[in-house]
Coordinates of C-alpha atoms in Angstrom, one line a residue:
X146 CA 1.6 5.7 -22.3
X147 CA 0.2 9.2 -21.5
X148 CA -0.6 11.6 -24.3
X149 CA 2.4 13.8 -23.5
X150 CA 4.7 10.9 -23.7
X151 CA 3.4 10.0 -27.2
X152 CA 4.2 13.6 -28.3
X153 CA 7.7 13.8 -26.8
X154 CA 9.4 11.7 -29.6
X155 CA 7.7 13.8 -32.3
X156 CA 8.8 17.0 -30.6
X157 CA 12.3 15.8 -30.3
X158 CA 12.5 14.8 -33.9
X159 CA 11.3 18.3 -34.9
X160 CA 13.9 19.9 -32.7
X161 CA 16.5 17.5 -34.2
X162 CA 15.8 18.7 -37.7
X163 CA 15.9 22.3 -36.7
X164 CA 19.1 21.9 -34.8
X165 CA 20.7 20.1 -37.7
X166 CA 19.5 22.9 -40.1
X167 CA 20.6 25.9 -38.1
X168 CA 23.7 24.6 -36.3
X169 CA 24.9 21.7 -38.4
X170 CA 24.8 19.3 -35.4
X171 CA 22.3 17.6 -33.1
X172 CA 24.1 16.4 -30.1
X173 CA 21.8 18.2 -27.6
X174 CA 18.7 16.5 -29.1
X175 CA 20.5 13.1 -29.2
X176 CA 21.2 13.4 -25.5
X177 CA 17.6 14.3 -24.9
X178 CA 16.5 11.2 -26.9
X179 CA 18.8 9.0 -24.9
X180 CA 17.4 10.4 -21.7
X181 CA 13.9 9.8 -22.9
X182 CA 14.7 6.2 -23.9
X183 CA 16.2 5.6 -20.4
X184 CA 13.0 7.0 -18.9
X185 CA 10.8 4.7 -20.9
X186 CA 13.0 1.7 -20.0
X187 CA 12.6 2.3 -16.3
X188 CA 9.2 4.0 -16.0
X189 CA 6.6 2.0 -14.1
X190 CA 4.2 0.3 -16.5
X191 CA 1.4 0.6 -14.0
X192 CA -2.2 0.3 -15.0
X193 CA -5.3 -1.7 -14.7
X194 CA -4.7 -5.4 -15.2
X195 CA -8.1 -6.9 -15.1
X196 CA -9.4 -9.1 -12.3
X197 CA -7.2 -10.6 -9.5
X198 CA -5.7 -13.8 -10.8
X199 CA -4.4 -16.4 -8.4
X200 CA -1.9 -17.8 -7.8
X201 CA -0.2 -15.4 -10.3
X202 CA -1.0 -12.3 -8.3
X203 CA 0.4 -13.8 -5.0
X204 CA 3.8 -12.9 -6.3
X205 CA 5.6 -9.6 -7.0
X206 CA 4.0 -7.6 -9.8
X207 CA 6.6 -5.3 -11.4
X208 CA 3.9 -3.3 -13.2
X209 CA 2.3 -2.1 -10.0
X210 CA 4.2 0.8 -8.4
X211 CA 3.3 0.0 -4.8
X212 CA 2.3 -3.4 -3.2
X213 CA 2.4 -5.1 0.2
X214 CA 2.0 -8.6 1.7
X215 CA 0.7 -8.5 5.3
X216 CA 0.3 -11.2 7.9
X217 CA -1.2 -10.8 11.4
X218 CA -2.2 -13.6 13.8
X219 CA -2.8 -15.0 17.2
X220 CA -0.7 -17.8 18.7
X221 CA -0.8 -19.9 21.8
X222 CA 1.8 -22.2 23.3
X223 CA 1.1 -25.7 24.7
X224 CA 1.1 -24.3 28.2
X225 CA -1.4 -21.6 27.3
X226 CA 0.8 -18.5 26.8
X227 CA -0.7 -16.2 24.2
X228 CA 1.2 -14.1 21.6
X229 CA 0.4 -11.9 18.7
X230 CA 2.6 -11.4 15.6
X231 CA 2.9 -9.3 12.5
X232 CA 5.0 -9.8 9.4
X233 CA 4.8 -7.3 6.5
X234 CA 6.8 -6.5 3.3
X235 CA 6.2 -3.3 1.3
X236 CA 7.7 -2.7 -2.1
X237 CA 7.8 0.8 -3.7
X238 CA 8.9 2.0 -7.1
X239 CA 10.4 5.5 -6.7
X240 CA 10.3 8.0 -9.5
X241 CA 10.2 5.3 -12.0
X242 CA 13.8 4.5 -11.5
X243 CA 14.5 2.1 -8.6
X244 CA 12.7 -0.1 -6.1
X245 CA 13.0 -0.2 -2.3
X246 CA 11.5 -2.5 0.3
X247 CA 10.3 -1.9 3.8
X248 CA 10.0 -4.9 6.0
X249 CA 8.4 -5.0 9.5
X250 CA 7.9 -7.6 12.1
X251 CA 6.4 -7.7 15.6
X252 CA 5.7 -10.1 18.4
X253 CA 3.4 -9.3 21.3
X254 CA 3.7 -11.1 24.6
X255 CA 0.2 -10.8 25.9
X256 CA 0.8 -12.0 29.5
X257 CA 4.1 -10.3 29.7
X258 CA 2.7 -7.1 28.3
X259 CA 5.7 -6.6 26.0
X260 CA 5.8 -5.5 22.4
X261 CA 8.8 -6.5 20.3
X262 CA 9.3 -4.7 17.0
X263 CA 11.7 -4.9 14.0
X264 CA 12.1 -2.8 10.8
X265 CA 14.4 -2.9 7.9
X266 CA 14.7 -0.8 4.6
X267 CA 16.7 -1.9 1.5
X268 CA 17.1 -0.5 -1.9
X269 CA 16.3 -3.5 -4.0
X270 CA 13.6 -5.2 -6.1
X271 CA 11.9 -8.3 -4.6
X272 CA 12.6 -11.7 -6.2
X273 CA 10.1 -12.7 -8.9
X274 CA 9.5 -16.5 -8.8
X275 CA 6.4 -17.5 -10.8
X276 CA 3.1 -17.7 -9.0
X277 CA 4.6 -17.2 -5.6
X278 CA 6.5 -14.8 -3.4
X279 CA 10.0 -15.0 -1.9
X280 CA 10.6 -12.1 0.4
X281 CA 13.6 -11.5 2.7
X282 CA 15.1 -8.7 4.8
X283 CA 18.2 -8.0 6.8
X284 CA 20.1 -11.2 5.8
X285 CA 17.2 -13.5 6.6
X286 CA 16.1 -11.9 9.9
X287 CA 12.6 -11.6 8.3
X288 CA 11.4 -14.1 5.6
X289 CA 8.1 -14.8 3.9
X290 CA 7.8 -17.5 1.2
X291 CA 4.9 -19.3 -0.3
X292 CA 1.7 -18.7 -2.3
X293 CA -1.5 -20.5 -3.3
X294 CA -2.6 -20.3 0.4
X295 CA 0.5 -22.1 1.9
X296 CA 3.0 -19.7 3.4
X297 CA 6.1 -19.9 5.6
X298 CA 7.2 -17.0 7.9
X299 CA 10.4 -16.5 9.8
X300 CA 11.3 -13.6 12.1
X301 CA 14.0 -12.8 14.5
X302 CA 13.1 -10.0 16.9
X303 CA 14.9 -9.1 20.2
X304 CA 16.3 -12.6 20.6
X305 CA 13.0 -14.3 19.9
X306 CA 12.7 -16.5 16.8
X307 CA 9.4 -17.3 15.2
X308 CA 9.0 -20.0 12.5
X309 CA 5.4 -20.5 11.2
X310 CA 3.6 -22.5 8.6
X311 CA 0.3 -21.2 7.4
X312 CA -2.5 -22.8 5.3
X313 CA -5.7 -21.3 4.1
X314 CA -9.0 -22.8 5.3
X315 CA -11.3 -20.7 3.1
X316 CA -11.2 -19.4 -0.5
X317 CA -9.5 -16.0 -0.8
X318 CA -11.8 -13.0 -0.2
X319 CA -11.9 -10.8 -3.3
X320 CA -12.6 -7.3 -2.1
X321 CA -14.5 -5.1 -4.6
X322 CA -15.3 -8.2 -6.6
X323 CA -11.7 -8.9 -7.4
X324 CA -11.4 -5.8 -9.7
X325 CA -9.6 -2.5 -9.3
X326 CA -11.2 -0.1 -6.9
X327 CA -10.8 3.7 -7.6
X328 CA -10.3 5.9 -4.5
X329 CA -12.3 9.0 -4.3
X330 CA -9.2 11.1 -3.8
X331 CA -7.2 9.5 -6.6
X332 CA -5.4 6.2 -7.4
X333 CA -6.8 2.7 -7.2
X334 CA -6.2 -0.6 -5.4
X335 CA -6.4 -4.4 -6.0
X336 CA -7.1 -6.1 -2.7
X337 CA -7.7 -9.7 -1.6
X338 CA -7.4 -11.5 1.8
X339 CA -7.0 -15.0 3.2
X340 CA -9.0 -14.4 6.3
X341 CA -8.4 -17.6 8.2
X342 CA -5.1 -19.5 7.9
X343 CA -4.4 -22.3 10.3
X344 CA -1.0 -21.6 11.8
X345 CA 1.6 -24.0 13.4
X346 CA 5.2 -23.7 14.3
X347 CA 7.6 -22.7 17.0
X348 CA 8.4 -19.6 19.0
X349 CA 11.9 -19.7 20.5
X350 CA 12.4 -17.6 23.7
X351 CA 15.8 -17.4 25.4
X352 CA 16.9 -20.4 23.4
X353 CA 13.9 -22.6 24.4
X354 CA 11.5 -23.5 21.6
X355 CA 7.8 -23.6 22.3
X356 CA 5.3 -25.2 19.9
X357 CA 2.6 -22.7 18.9
X358 CA -0.8 -23.0 17.1
X359 CA -3.2 -20.3 16.1
X360 CA -4.9 -18.5 13.2
X361 CA -3.5 -15.8 10.9
X362 CA -4.9 -13.2 8.4
X363 CA -3.2 -12.4 5.1
X364 CA -3.7 -9.3 3.1
X365 CA -2.3 -8.5 -0.3
X366 CA -2.8 -5.0 -1.8
X367 CA -1.3 -3.5 -4.9
X368 CA -1.9 -0.7 -7.3
X369 CA -1.6 3.1 -7.5
X370 CA -1.5 3.6 -3.8
X371 CA 0.6 6.7 -3.2
X372 CA -2.5 8.9 -2.5
X373 CA -3.9 6.3 0.0
X374 CA -0.5 6.2 1.8
X375 CA -0.4 10.0 1.9
X376 CA -3.9 10.2 3.3
X377 CA -3.3 7.5 6.0
X378 CA -5.8 4.9 7.3
X379 CA -7.0 2.8 10.2
X380 CA -7.5 -0.9 9.5
X381 CA -9.0 -3.7 11.6
X382 CA -9.0 -7.5 11.1
X383 CA -11.4 -9.1 13.5
X384 CA -11.7 -12.9 14.2
X385 CA -14.8 -14.2 16.0
X386 CA -15.3 -17.5 17.8
X387 CA -17.9 -18.7 15.3
X388 CA -15.3 -18.6 12.5
X389 CA -16.6 -15.3 11.2
X390 CA -14.0 -12.7 10.1
X391 CA -14.6 -9.0 9.8
X392 CA -12.5 -6.4 8.0
X393 CA -13.0 -2.7 8.5
X394 CA -11.0 0.3 7.3
X395 CA -11.3 4.1 7.4
X396 CA -9.2 6.1 4.9
X397 CA -8.5 9.6 6.1
X398 CA -9.4 11.8 3.2
X399 CA -9.0 15.5 2.7
X400 CA -12.1 17.5 3.7
X401 CA -15.2 15.6 2.6
X402 CA -13.2 13.0 0.7
X403 CA -13.2 10.1 3.1
X404 CA -13.7 6.4 2.4
X405 CA -14.9 3.7 4.8
X406 CA -15.5 0.1 3.8
X407 CA -15.6 -3.4 5.3
X408 CA -16.3 -7.1 4.7
X409 CA -17.8 -10.0 6.6
X410 CA -16.8 -13.6 5.8
X411 CA -19.0 -16.3 7.4
X412 CA -17.9 -19.8 8.5
X413 CA -18.7 -21.2 5.0
X414 CA -16.5 -18.7 3.3
X415 CA -19.3 -16.5 1.9

């Protein structure tokens, strides 16, 4: 709790005594105490929580005000058609009072040069199963379930239906050593990735299912991220043919306050 929050109850008690002495009543102070109690009940209990712990941190973390689960990948049908996809769920705690979720999905038809996109916002808190996530948007049009490196994704976009099963092939990459990373402009992040997940499933187009295989990249970030979101960023997940994965990002800071970072994971997972 911040210092000012520690002093508020003492201040209210002093005002309570003065109000009782001078006016013979204290209803104003009692209302203020009630409001403060409600604030404490709903205020985000954010803060540093040690190192990333898996599978616990795969799931929704109510003490972190902003968090997201992010999948991108490359797919190919049995007849050689190539597609890209994205599934992402964001969870935000607003003003310490309520949660909202932003879900996005996309399918790219490489040969057809078409990009299909979906977005949905809901004022709700994500489900909180133990050691895993269970995310859903728009009555099941977008779903992500799983944890511990085994995920299932479902998306319905412009009449196309994507059902995928993902499984990690390398240990999770712990960015910043798995600990909290402070941003130069304020706030902090926890950040880990599963950089190579084998992916199988079906992509249904015009009612016809096509088996697909490919690889996917999973990112999970959480922490005090409002400043980073305000700044904006560019992010790249690059997969090479020799089973090397590269992550690069550039946070757009104010003035000289910029931040650039990256990681390389070789075929052995180092």
